[in-house]
C-alpha atoms as a PDB file:
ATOM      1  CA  UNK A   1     -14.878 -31.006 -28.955  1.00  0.00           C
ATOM      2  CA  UNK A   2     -11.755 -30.703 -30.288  1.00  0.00           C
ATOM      3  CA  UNK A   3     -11.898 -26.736 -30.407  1.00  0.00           C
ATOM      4  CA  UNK A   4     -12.208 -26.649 -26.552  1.00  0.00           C
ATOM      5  CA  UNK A   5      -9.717 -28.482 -25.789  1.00  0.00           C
ATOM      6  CA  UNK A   6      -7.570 -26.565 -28.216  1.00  0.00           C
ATOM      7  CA  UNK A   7      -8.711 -23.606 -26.478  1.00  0.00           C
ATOM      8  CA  UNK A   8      -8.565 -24.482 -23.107  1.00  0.00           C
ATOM      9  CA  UNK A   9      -4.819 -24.037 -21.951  1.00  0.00           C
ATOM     10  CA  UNK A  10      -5.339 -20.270 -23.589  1.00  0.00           C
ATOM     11  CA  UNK A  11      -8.398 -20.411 -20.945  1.00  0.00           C
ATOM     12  CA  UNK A  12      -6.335 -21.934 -18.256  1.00  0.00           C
ATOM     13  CA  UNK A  13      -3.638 -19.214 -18.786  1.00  0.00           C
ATOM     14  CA  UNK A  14      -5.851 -16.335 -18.667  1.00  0.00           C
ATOM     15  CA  UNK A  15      -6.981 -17.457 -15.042  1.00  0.00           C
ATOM     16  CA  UNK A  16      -3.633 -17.783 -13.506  1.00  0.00           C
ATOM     17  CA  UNK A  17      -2.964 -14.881 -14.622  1.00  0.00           C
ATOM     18  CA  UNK A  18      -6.140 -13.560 -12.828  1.00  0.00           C
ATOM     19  CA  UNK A  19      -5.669 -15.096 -10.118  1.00  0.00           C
ATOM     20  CA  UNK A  20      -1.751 -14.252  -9.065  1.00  0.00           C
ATOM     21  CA  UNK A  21      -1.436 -10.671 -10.796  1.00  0.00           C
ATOM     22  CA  UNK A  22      -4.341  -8.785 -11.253  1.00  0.00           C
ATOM     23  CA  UNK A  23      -6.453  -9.771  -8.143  1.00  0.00           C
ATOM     24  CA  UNK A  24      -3.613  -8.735  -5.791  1.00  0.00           C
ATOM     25  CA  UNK A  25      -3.007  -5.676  -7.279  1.00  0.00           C
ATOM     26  CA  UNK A  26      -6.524  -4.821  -7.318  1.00  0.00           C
ATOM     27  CA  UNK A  27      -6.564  -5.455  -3.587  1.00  0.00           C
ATOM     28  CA  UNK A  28      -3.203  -3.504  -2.705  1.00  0.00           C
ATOM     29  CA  UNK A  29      -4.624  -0.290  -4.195  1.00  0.00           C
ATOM     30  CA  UNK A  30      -8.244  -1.178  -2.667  1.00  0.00           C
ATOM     31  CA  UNK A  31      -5.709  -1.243   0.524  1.00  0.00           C
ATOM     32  CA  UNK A  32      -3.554   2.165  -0.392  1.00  0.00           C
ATOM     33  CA  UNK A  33      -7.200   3.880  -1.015  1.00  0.00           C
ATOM     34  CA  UNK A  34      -8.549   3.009   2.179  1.00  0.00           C
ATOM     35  CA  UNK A  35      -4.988   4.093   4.050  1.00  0.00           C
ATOM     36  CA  UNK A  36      -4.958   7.539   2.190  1.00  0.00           C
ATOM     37  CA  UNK A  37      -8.741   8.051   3.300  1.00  0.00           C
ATOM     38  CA  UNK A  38      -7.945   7.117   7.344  1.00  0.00           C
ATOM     39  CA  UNK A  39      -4.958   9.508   7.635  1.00  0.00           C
ATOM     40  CA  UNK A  40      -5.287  12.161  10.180  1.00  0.00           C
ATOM     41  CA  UNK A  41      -3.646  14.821  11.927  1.00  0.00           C
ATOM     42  CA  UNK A  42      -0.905  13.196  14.386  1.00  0.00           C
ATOM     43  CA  UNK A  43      -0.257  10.099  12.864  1.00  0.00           C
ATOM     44  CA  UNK A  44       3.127   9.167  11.968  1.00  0.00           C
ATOM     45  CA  UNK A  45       4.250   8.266   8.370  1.00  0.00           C
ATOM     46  CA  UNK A  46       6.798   7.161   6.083  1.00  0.00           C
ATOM     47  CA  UNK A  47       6.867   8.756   2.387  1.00  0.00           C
ATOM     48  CA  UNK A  48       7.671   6.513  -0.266  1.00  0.00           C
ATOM     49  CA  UNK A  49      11.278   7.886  -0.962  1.00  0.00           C
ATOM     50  CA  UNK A  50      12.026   7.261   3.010  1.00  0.00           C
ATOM     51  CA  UNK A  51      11.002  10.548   4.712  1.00  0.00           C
ATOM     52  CA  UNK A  52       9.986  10.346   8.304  1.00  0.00           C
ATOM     53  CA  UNK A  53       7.268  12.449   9.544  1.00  0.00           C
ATOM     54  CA  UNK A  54       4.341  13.298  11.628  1.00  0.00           C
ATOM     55  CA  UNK A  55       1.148  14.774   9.669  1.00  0.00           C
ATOM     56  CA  UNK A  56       0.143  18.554  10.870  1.00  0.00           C
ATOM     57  CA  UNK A  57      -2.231  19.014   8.106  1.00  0.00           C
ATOM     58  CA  UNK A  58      -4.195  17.812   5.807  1.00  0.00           C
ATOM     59  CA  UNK A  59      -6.177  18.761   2.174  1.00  0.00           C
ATOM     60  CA  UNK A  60      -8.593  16.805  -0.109  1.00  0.00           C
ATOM     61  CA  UNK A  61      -4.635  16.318  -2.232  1.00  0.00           C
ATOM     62  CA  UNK A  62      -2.035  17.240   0.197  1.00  0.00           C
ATOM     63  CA  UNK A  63      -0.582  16.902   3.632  1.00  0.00           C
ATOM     64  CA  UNK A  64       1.908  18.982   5.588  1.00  0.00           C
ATOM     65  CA  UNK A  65       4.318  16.917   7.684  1.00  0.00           C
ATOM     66  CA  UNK A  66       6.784  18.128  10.171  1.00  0.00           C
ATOM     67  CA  UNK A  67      10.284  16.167  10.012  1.00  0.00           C
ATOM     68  CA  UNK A  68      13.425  16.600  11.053  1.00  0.00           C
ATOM     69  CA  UNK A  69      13.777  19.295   8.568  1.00  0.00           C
ATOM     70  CA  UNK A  70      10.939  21.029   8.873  1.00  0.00           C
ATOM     71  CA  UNK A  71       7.596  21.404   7.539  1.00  0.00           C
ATOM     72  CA  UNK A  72       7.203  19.868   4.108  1.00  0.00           C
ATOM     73  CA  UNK A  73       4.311  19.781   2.044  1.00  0.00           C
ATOM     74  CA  UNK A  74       3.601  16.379  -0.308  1.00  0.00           C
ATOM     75  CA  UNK A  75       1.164  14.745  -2.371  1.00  0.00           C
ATOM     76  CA  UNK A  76      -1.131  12.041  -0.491  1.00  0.00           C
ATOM     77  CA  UNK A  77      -0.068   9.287  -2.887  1.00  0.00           C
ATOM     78  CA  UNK A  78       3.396   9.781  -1.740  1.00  0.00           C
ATOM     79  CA  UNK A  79       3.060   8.173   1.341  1.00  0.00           C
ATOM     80  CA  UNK A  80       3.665   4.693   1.805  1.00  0.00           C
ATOM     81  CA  UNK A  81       1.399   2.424   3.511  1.00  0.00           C
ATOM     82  CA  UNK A  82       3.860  -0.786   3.874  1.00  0.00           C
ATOM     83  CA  UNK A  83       6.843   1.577   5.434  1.00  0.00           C
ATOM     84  CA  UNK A  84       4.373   3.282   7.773  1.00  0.00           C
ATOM     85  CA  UNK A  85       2.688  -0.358   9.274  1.00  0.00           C
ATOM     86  CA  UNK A  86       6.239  -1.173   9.854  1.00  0.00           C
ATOM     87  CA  UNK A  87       7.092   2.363  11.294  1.00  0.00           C
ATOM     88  CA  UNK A  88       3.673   1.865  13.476  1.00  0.00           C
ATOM     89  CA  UNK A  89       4.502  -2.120  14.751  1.00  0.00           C
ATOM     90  CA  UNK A  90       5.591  -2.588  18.374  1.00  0.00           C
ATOM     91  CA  UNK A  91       9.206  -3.018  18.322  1.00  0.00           C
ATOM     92  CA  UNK A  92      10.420  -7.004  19.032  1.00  0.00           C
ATOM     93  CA  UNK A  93      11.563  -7.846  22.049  1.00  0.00           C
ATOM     94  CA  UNK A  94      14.925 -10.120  21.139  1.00  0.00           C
ATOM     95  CA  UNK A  95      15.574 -12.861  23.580  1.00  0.00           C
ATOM     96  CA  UNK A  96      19.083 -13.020  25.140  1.00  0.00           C
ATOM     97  CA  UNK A  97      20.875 -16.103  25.515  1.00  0.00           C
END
């Protein structure tokens, strides 16, 4: 008896770290996966090191986007899915006082 309880902040440990680590980070890549899939031609996205840009094409690796600059080409994995759902959100109405 003594053994378990010995071993049972070790135990206790192990799940919190479960719980508030690795199980989010599972689920934001389960969530960057599914965002990378759904892209398509049109849609407007933000690239992880801030480049604006609308998608013209797309590969199984790759995707052309067309920004101020031009046409660029860049990995999938470089886009960003937090930056673009706040690129894509209705802008707030403020209220005036």
């Amino acid at each position: 008896m003594e053994q378990i309880t010995s071993f049972l902040p070790i135990l206790l440990m192990i799940a919190v770290v479960y719980l508030f680590m690795i199980r989010p980070q599972m689920k934001r890549q389960k969530e960057e996966k599914k965002f990378a899939e759904e892209l398509k031609r049109g849609d407007r996205v933000i690239t992880k090191s801030g480049l604006h840009g609308k998608i013209l094409d797309l590969n199984d690796a790759t995707v052309i986007l067309e920004s101020g600059a031009g046409k660029m080409k860049f990995e999938r994995t470089a886009l960003s899915l937090e930056l673009t759902k706040k690129l894509n959100e209705p802008a707030k109405v403020e209220k005036k006082k």
